[in-house]
Short mmCIF file of C-alpha atoms in Angstrom, two decimals:
data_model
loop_
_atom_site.label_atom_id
_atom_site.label_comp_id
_atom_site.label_asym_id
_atom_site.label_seq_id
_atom_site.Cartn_x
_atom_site.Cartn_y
_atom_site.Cartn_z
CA UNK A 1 47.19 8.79 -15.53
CA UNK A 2 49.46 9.66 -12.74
CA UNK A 3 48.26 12.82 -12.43
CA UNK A 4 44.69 11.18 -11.66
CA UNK A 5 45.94 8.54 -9.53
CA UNK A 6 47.93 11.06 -7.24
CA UNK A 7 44.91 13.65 -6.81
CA UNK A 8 42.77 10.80 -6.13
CA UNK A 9 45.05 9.68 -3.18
CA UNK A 10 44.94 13.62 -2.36
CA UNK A 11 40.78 13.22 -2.03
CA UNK A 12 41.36 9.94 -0.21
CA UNK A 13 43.19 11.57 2.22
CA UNK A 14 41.24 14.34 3.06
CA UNK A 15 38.07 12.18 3.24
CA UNK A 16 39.37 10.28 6.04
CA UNK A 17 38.83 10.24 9.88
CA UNK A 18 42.55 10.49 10.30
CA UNK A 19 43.82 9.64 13.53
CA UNK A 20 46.74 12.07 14.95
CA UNK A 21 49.30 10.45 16.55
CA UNK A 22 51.52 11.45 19.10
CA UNK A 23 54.59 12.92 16.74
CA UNK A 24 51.46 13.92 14.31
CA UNK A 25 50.78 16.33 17.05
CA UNK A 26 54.48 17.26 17.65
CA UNK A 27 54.22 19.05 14.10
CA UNK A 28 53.62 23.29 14.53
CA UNK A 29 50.53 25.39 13.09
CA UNK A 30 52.77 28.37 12.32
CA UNK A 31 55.02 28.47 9.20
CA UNK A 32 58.44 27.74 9.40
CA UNK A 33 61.07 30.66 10.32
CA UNK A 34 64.20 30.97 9.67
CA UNK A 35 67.29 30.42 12.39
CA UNK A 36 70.13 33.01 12.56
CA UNK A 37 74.19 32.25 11.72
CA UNK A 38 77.04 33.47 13.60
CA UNK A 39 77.82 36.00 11.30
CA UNK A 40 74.01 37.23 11.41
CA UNK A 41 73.11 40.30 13.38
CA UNK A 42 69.40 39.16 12.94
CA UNK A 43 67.49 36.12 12.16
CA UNK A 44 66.38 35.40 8.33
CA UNK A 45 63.67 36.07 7.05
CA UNK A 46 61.03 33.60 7.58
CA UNK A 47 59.52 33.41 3.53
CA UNK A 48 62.92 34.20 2.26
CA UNK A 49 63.74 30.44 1.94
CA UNK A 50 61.90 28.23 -0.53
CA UNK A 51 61.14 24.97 0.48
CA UNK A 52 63.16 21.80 -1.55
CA UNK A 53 60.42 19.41 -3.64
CA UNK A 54 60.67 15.92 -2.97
CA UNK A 55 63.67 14.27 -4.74
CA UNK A 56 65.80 17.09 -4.10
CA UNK A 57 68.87 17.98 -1.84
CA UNK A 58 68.03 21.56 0.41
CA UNK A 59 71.06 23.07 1.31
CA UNK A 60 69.05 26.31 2.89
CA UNK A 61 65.91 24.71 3.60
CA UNK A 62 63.64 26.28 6.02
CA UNK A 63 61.86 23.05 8.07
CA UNK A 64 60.50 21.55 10.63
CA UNK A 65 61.80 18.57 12.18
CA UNK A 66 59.35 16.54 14.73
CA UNK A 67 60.90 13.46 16.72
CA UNK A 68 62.43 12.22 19.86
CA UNK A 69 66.15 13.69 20.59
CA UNK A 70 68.76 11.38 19.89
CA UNK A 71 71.71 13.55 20.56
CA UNK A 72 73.19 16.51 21.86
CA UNK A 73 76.33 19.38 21.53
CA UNK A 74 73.29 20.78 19.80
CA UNK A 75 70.27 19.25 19.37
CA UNK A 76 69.79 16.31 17.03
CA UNK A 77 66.30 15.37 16.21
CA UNK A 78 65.75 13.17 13.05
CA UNK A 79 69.44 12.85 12.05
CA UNK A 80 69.55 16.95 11.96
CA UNK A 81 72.13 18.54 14.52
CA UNK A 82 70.31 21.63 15.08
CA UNK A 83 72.36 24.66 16.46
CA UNK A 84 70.23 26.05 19.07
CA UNK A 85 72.21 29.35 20.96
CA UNK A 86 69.83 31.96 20.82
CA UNK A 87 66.68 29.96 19.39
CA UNK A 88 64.06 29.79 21.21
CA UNK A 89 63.51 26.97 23.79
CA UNK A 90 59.96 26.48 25.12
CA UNK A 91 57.49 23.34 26.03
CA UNK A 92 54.30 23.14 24.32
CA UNK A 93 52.67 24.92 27.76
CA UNK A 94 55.05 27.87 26.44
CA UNK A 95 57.22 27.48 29.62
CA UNK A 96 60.70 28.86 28.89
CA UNK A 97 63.47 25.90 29.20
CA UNK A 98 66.96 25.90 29.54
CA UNK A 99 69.08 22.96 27.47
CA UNK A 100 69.89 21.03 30.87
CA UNK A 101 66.25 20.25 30.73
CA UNK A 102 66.78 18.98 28.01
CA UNK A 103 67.28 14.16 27.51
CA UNK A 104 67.58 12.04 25.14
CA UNK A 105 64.27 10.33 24.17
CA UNK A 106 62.32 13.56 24.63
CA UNK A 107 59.89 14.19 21.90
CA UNK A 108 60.84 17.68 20.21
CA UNK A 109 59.57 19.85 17.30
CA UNK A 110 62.28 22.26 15.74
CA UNK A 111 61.70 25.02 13.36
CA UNK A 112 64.70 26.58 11.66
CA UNK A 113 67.04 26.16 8.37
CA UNK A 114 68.59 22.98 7.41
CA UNK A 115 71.41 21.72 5.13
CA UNK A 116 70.97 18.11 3.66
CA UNK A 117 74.28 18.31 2.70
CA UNK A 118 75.92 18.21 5.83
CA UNK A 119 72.99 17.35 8.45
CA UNK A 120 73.53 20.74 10.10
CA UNK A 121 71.38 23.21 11.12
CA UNK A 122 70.07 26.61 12.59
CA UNK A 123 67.24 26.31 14.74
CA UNK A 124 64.72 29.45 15.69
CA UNK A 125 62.81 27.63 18.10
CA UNK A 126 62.68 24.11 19.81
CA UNK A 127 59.60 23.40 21.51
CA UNK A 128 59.23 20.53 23.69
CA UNK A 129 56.65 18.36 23.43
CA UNK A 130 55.54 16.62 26.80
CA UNK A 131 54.63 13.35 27.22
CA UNK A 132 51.93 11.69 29.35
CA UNK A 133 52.45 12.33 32.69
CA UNK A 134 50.78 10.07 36.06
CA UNK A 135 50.90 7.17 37.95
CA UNK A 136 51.80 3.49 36.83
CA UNK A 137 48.47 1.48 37.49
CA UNK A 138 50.50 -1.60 35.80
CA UNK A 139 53.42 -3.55 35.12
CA UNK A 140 55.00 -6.15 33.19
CA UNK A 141 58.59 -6.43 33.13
CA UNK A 142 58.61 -9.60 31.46
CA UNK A 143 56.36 -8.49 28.29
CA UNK A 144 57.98 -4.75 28.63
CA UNK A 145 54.90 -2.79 28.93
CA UNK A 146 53.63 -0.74 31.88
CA UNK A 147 49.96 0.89 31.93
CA UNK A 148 49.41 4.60 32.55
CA UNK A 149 46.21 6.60 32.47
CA UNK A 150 44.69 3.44 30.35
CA UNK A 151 46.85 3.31 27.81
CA UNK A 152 49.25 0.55 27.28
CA UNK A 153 52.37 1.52 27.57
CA UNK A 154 55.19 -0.18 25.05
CA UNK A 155 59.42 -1.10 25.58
CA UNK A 156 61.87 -2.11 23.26
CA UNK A 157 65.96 -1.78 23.62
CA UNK A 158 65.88 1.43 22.30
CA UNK A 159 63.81 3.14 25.00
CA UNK A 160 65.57 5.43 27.55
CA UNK A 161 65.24 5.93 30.95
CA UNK A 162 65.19 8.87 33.42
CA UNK A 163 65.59 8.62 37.35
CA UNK A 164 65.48 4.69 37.27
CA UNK A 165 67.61 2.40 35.30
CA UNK A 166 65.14 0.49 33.76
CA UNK A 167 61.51 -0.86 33.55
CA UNK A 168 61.96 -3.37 36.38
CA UNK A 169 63.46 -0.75 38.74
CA UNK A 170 60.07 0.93 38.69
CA UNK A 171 56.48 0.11 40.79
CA UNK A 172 52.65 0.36 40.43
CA UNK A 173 52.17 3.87 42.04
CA UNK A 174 54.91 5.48 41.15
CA UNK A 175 54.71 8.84 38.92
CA UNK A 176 56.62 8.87 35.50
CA UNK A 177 55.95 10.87 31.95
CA UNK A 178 56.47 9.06 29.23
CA UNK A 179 57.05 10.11 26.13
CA UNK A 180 56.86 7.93 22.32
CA UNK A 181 55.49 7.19 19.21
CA UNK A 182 51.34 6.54 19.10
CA UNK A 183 50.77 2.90 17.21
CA UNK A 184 47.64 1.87 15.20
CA UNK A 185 46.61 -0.40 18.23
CA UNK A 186 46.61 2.84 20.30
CA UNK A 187 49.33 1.85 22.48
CA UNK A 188 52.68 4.28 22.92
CA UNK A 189 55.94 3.25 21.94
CA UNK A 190 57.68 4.41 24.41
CA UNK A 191 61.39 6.77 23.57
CA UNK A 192 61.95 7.88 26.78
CA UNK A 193 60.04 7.25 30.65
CA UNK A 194 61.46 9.59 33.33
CA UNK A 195 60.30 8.69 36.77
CA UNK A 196 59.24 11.76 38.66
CA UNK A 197 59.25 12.79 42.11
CA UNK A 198 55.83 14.60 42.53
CA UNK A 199 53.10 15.24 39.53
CA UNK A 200 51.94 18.71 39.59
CA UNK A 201 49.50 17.87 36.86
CA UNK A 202 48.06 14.49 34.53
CA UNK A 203 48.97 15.27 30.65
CA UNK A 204 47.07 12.80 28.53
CA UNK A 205 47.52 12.40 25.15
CA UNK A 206 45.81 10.24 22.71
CA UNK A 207 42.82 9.15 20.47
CA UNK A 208 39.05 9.92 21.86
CA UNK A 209 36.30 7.58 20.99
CA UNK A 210 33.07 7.56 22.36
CA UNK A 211 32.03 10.72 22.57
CA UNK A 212 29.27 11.75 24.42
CA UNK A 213 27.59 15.26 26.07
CA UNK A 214 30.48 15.42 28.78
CA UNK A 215 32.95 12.10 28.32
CA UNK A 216 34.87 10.59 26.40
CA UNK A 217 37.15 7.92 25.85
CA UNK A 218 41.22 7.74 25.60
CA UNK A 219 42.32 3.98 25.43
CA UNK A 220 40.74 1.89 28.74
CA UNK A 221 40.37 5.38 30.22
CA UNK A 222 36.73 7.91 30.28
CA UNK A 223 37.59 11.64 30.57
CA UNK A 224 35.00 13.65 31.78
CA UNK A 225 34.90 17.23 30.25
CA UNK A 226 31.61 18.62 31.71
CA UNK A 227 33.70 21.33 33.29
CA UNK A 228 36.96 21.44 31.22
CA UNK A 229 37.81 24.26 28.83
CA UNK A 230 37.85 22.87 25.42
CA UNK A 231 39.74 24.08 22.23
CA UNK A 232 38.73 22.79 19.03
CA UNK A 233 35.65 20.64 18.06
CA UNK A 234 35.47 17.02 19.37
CA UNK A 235 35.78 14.09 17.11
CA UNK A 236 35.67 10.22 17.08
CA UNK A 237 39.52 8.88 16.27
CA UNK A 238 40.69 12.87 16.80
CA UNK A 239 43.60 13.32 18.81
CA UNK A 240 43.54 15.61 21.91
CA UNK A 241 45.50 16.31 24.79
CA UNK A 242 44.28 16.77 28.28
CA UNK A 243 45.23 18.14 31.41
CA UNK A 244 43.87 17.57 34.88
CA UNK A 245 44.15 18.30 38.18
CA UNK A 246 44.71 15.51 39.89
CA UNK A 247 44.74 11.24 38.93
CA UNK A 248 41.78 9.48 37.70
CA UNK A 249 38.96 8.19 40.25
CA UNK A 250 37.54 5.29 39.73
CA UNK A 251 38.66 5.11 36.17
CA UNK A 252 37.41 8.48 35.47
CA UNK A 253 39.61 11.68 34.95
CA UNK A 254 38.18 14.90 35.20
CA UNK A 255 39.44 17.18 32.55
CA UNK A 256 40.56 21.22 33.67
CA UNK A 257 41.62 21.79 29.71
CA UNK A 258 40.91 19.53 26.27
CA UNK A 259 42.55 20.85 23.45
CA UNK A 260 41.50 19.26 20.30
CA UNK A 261 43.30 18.85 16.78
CA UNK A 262 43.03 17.59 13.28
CA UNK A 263 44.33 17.81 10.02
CA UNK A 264 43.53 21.46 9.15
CA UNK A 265 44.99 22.40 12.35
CA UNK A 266 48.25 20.21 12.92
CA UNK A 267 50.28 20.92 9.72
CA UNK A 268 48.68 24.24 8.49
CA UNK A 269 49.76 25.47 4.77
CA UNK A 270 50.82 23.07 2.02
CA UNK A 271 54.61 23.74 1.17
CA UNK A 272 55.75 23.01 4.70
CA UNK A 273 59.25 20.59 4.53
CA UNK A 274 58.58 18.11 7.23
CA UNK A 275 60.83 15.27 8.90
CA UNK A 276 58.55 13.28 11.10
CA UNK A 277 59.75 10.00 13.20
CA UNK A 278 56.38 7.80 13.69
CA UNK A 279 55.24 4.29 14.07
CA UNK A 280 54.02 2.47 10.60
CA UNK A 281 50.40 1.40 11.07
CA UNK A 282 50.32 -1.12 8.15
CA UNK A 283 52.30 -1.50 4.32
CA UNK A 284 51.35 1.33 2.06
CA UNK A 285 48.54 1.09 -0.02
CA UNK A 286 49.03 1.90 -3.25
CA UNK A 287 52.21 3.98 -1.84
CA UNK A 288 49.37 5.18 0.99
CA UNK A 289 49.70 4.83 4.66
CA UNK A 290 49.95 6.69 7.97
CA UNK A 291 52.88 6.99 10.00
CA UNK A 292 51.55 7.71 13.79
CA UNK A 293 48.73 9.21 12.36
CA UNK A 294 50.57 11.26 9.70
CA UNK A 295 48.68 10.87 6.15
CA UNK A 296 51.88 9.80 3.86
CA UNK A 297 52.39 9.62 0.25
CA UNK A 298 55.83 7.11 -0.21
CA UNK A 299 55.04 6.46 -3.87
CA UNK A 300 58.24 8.64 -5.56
CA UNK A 301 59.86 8.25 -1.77
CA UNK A 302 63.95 6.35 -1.50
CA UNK A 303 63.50 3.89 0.88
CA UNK A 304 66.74 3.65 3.29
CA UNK A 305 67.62 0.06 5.49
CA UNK A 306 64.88 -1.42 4.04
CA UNK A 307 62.93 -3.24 0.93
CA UNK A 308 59.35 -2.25 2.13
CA UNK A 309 57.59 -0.84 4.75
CA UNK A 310 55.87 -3.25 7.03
CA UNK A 311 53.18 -2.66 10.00
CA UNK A 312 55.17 -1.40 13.41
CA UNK A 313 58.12 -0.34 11.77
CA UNK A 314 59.56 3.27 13.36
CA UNK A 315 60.24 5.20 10.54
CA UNK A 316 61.39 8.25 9.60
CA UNK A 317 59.42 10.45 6.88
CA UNK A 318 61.34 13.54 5.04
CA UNK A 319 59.51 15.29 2.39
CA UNK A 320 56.73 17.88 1.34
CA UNK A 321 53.35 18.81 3.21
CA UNK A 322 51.29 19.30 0.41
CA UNK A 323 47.99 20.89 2.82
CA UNK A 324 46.54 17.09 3.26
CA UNK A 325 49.15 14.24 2.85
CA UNK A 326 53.08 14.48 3.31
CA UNK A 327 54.48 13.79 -0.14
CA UNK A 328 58.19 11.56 1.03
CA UNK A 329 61.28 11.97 -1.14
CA UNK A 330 62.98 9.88 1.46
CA UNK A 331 61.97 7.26 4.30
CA UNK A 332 64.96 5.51 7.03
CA UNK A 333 64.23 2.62 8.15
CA UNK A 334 64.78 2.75 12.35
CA UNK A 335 68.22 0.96 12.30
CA UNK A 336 69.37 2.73 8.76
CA UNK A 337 71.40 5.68 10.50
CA UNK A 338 72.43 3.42 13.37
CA UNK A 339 74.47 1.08 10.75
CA UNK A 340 75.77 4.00 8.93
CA UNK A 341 77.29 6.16 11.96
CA UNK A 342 77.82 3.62 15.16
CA UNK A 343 74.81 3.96 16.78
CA UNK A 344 71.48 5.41 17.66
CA UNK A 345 72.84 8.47 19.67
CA UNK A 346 75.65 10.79 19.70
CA UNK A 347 77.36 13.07 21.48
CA UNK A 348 79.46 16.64 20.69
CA UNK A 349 80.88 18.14 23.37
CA UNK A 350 83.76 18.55 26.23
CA UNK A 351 83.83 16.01 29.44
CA UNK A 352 82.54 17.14 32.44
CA UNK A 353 83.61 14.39 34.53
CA UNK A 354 85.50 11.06 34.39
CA UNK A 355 86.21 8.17 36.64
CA UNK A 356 87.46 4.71 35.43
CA UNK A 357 85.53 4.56 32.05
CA UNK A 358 82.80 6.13 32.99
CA UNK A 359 82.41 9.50 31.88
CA UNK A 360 79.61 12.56 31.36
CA UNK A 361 79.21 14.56 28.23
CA UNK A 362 76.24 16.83 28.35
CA UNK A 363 74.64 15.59 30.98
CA UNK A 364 74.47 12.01 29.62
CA UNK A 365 76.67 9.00 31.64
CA UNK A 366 79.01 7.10 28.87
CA UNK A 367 80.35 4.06 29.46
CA UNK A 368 83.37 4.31 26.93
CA UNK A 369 85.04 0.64 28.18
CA UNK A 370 83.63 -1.04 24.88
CA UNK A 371 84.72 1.82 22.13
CA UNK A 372 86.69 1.99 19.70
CA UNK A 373 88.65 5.47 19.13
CA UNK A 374 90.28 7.27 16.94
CA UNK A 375 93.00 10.36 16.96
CA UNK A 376 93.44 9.03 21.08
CA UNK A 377 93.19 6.47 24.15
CA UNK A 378 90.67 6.20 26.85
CA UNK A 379 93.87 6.99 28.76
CA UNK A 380 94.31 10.07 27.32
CA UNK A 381 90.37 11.34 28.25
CA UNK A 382 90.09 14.07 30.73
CA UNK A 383 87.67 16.50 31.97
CA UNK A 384 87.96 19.21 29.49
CA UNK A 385 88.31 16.82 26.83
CA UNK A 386 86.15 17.67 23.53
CA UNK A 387 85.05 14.35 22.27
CA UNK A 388 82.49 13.05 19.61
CA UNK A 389 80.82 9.91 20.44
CA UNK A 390 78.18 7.39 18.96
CA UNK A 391 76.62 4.44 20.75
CA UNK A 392 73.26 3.58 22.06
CA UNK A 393 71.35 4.51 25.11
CA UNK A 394 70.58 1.19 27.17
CA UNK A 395 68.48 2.22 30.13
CA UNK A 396 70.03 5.85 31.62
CA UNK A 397 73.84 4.91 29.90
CA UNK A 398 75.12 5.42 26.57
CA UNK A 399 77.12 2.59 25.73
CA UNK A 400 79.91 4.34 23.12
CA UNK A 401 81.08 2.20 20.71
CA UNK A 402 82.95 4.82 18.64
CA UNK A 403 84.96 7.98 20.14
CA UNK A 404 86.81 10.88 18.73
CA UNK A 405 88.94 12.91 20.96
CA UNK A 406 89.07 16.26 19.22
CA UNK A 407 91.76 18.14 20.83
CA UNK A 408 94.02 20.37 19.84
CA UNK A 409 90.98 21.61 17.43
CA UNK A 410 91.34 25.10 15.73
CA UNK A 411 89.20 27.64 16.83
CA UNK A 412 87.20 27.55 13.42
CA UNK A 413 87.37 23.50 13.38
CA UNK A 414 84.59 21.15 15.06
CA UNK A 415 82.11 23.54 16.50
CA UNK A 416 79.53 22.20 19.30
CA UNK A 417 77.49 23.70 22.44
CA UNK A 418 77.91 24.06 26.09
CA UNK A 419 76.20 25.23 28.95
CA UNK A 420 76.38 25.87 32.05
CA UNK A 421 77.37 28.48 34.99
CA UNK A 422 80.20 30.80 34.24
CA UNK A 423 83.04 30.36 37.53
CA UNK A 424 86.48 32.21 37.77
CA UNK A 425 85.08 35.26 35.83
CA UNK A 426 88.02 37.83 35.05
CA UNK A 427 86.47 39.23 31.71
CA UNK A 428 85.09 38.15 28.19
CA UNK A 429 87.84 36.85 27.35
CA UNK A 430 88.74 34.84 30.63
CA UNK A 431 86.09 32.71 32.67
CA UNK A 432 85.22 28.92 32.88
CA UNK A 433 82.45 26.85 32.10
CA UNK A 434 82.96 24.02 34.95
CA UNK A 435 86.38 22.62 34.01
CA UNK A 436 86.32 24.03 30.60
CA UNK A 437 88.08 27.41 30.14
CA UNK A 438 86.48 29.87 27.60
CA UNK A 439 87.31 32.97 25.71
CA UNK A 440 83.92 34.97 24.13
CA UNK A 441 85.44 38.50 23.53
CA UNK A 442 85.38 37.65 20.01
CA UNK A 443 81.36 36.25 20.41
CA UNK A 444 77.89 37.16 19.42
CA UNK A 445 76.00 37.91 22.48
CA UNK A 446 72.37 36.84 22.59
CA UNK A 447 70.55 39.40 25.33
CA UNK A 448 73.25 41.60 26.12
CA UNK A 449 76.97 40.56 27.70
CA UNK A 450 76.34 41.25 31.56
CA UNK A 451 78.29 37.82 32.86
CA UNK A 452 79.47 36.94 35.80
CA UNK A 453 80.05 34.33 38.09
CA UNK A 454 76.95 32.51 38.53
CA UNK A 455 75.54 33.36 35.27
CA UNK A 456 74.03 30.71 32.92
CA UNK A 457 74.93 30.86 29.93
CA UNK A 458 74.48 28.53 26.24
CA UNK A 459 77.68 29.12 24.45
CA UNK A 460 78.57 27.57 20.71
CA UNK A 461 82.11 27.20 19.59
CA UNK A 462 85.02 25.15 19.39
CA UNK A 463 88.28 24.29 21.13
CA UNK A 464 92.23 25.63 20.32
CA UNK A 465 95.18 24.61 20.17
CA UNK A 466 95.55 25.24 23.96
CA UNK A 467 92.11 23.71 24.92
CA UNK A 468 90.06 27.24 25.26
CA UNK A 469 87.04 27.09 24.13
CA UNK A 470 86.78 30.24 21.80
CA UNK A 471 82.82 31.35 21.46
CA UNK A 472 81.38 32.34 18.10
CA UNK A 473 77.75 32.68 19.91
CA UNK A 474 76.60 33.47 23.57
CA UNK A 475 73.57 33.47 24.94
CA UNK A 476 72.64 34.54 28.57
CA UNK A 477 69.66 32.82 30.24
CA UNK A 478 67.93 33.84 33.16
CA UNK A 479 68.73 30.95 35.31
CA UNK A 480 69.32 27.44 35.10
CA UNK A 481 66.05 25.45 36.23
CA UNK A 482 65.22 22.06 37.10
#
């Protein structure tokens, strides 16, 4: 009887108009492939790593994580702290990044191997997933929502900021992306809004409705595609992303490109392992619902900070694709991790500046005045300093409540990432990261070991006994951009 029961959610599934939300879309076609170690002169094979069945702890996993960032000193999408020197780094208009790009809130999909076990892992590429990108036609501080290309635009405490300190700091008319969760109503939740200087593009992403010979709809908005190029076939409740040239007129915006996808096309294969962050759009259904537009199957799933899923809740979803519904072994709750670590967000990684008790760790301002620590002092901070952090972002500032000064690490203790542009190069062994002093004769280079001052570089490692930072991997971008 359970047999029936699950293939006949399976067919109920697949006979649906499913509607693919934002992180729905953040999920790759390709199969997953594996990352590389330190001690690996090439990446792993790609099929060499079975995938874990729900109920069971992967230690070697290959996977594919799809949610906003909520951490860095690696990467850290979905509780995962992805090691990403020599992974690829792209945005989903296959733009090469750099990691300084890179801010919390941004909606990411990493491929590479994971370990349960220690919530560590490889990546082999990180693609970034853009938000929606134009001008704020509407604002409510009050109510926390703003409107952008007609669709309503959604704030809570967790949502971060980018260039402005907070929703009431912005303006009708000004240009922002924002990027977030899609919710059953249509609206985003939004994870992260970054005002922007100049648009060089609209990116709209959402649900169409309405389709006719050359519009459609996206929320209050019509998109005329008479002369766009379009990928895929169009589709009431599908979701789609557009690009355009220029702002809507007169309510209209007239689409350059329309790419188009559904369910064949978002997931691909069954056997995938997925871990997808997404907005609840109602209680399961005889263990049945859809998380941002991601069919889900919670019936044999462990439910984490929680009794029972409710409609709105931001969950995360770990489990199986099985080619039409994600089977969960697991679902978090969206304060679960929070309670168990210190906070939504954390931090690995040396200081790069300090003043009072207000510091910078990867690029992110901390305002440590309210922590508690453990193995040293605020006092004892300094630039240099490796720390470990957890807190939660409130507008563009992490408020820590727990830190960890790690120094006086061995080489081979508490790894994390830099980057940045080498200064005072002597040699390999002898050249500086900003304040931080590093040694990578001993490293794996990633395309080729030609450094010198002014190079930018994405190094992985850890800190001695006399505060050098001793590189197990190096990698050697082109430049550092924007």
């Amino acid at each position: 009887m359970q047999q029936k029961n699950t293939q006949l959610n399976k067919i109920k599934f697949k006979q649906a108009n499913l509607a693919w939300g934002t992180l729905a879309m953040a999920m790759a076609l390709a199969a997953c492939g594996g990352g590389s170690s330190d001690n690996a002169s090439t990446n792993s094979n790609p099929g060499s790593s079975n995938p874990a069945t729900p109920g069971t702890t992967s230690t070697t996993a290959s996977a594919l994580y799809a949610g906003p960032i909520s951490g860095f000193g690696s990467v850290i999408v979905n509780g995962m702290r992805f090691s990403s020197v020599g992974a690829e780094l792209v945005d989903d208009d296959a733009n090469v990044m750099n990691l300084d790009q890179l801010k919390l809130g941004m909606t990411m999909r990493v491929t590479g191997q994971t370990d349960d076990s220690t919530l560590q892992g490889t990546a082999s590429k990180l693609e970034l997933v853009h938000g929606n990108r134009g001008l704020v036609t509407a604002l409510d501080v009050n109510a926390g929502t703003l409107t952008l290309l007609g669709q309503n635009v959604v704030t809570n405490s967790a949502t971060a900021y980018q260039g402005v300190n907070g929703l009431a700091a912005l303006a009708v008319g000004q240009a922002v992306e924002v990027y977030g969760a899609l919710q059953a109503d249509g609206s985003l939740l939004a994870t992260l809004i970054e005002r922007k200087s100049a648009l060089a593009s609209i990116n709209l992403k959402g649900r169409m409705q309405g389709i006719t010979a050359t519009t459609f709809q996206v929320g209050a908005l019509t998109v005329n595609y008479s002369a766009a190029t379009v990928a895929g076939i169009l589709g009431e409740g599908k979701q789609v992303k557009i690009k355009a040239a220029s702002g809507p007129v007169n309510n209209v915006l007239s689409a350059s490109s329309v790419q188009v996808f559904d369910a064949g096309s978002v997931y691909g294969a069954a056997g995938t392992r997925l871990k997808v962050k997404g907005v609840a759009d109602a209680a399961p259904v005889n263990g049945l619902l859809n998380v941002s537009g991601t069919p889900v199957n919670v019936t044999q799933a462990l439910i984490k900070g929680g009794a029972a899923i409710t409609a709105g809740q931001f969950i995360e979803v770990k489990g199986n694709w099985d080619g039409s519904v994600l089977q969960a072994s697991e679902v978090e709750m969206e304060n679960y991790r929070a309670s168990q670590i210190g906070g939504r967000n954390e931090l690995y990684g040396s200081v790069t500046s300090i003043e009072a008790n207000i510091a910078v760790v990867n690029g992110v301002t901390v305002d440590l005045s309210g922590a508690l620590f453990s193995h040293g002092s605020i006092g004892q901070i300094a630039v240099g300093s490796y720390v470990e952090i957890k807190g939660n972002l409130t507008g563009s500032t992490l408020q820590a409540t727990k830190v960890e000064l790690k120094t006086g690490s061995a080489a081979t203790g508490a790894s994390y990432e830099q980057y940045g542009q080498v200064t005072h190069f002597v040699s390999l062994a002898s050249f500086q990261l900003g304040a931080l002093p590093v040694d990578a004769s001993q490293a794996r280079f990633e395309h080729g070991n030609a450094l010198a001052n002014g190079s930018y570089v994405e190094i992985k490692g850890a800190l001695n006994s006399s505060g050098v930072f001793v590189a197990t991997k190096v990698e050697i971008k082109s430049s550092s951009r924007d």
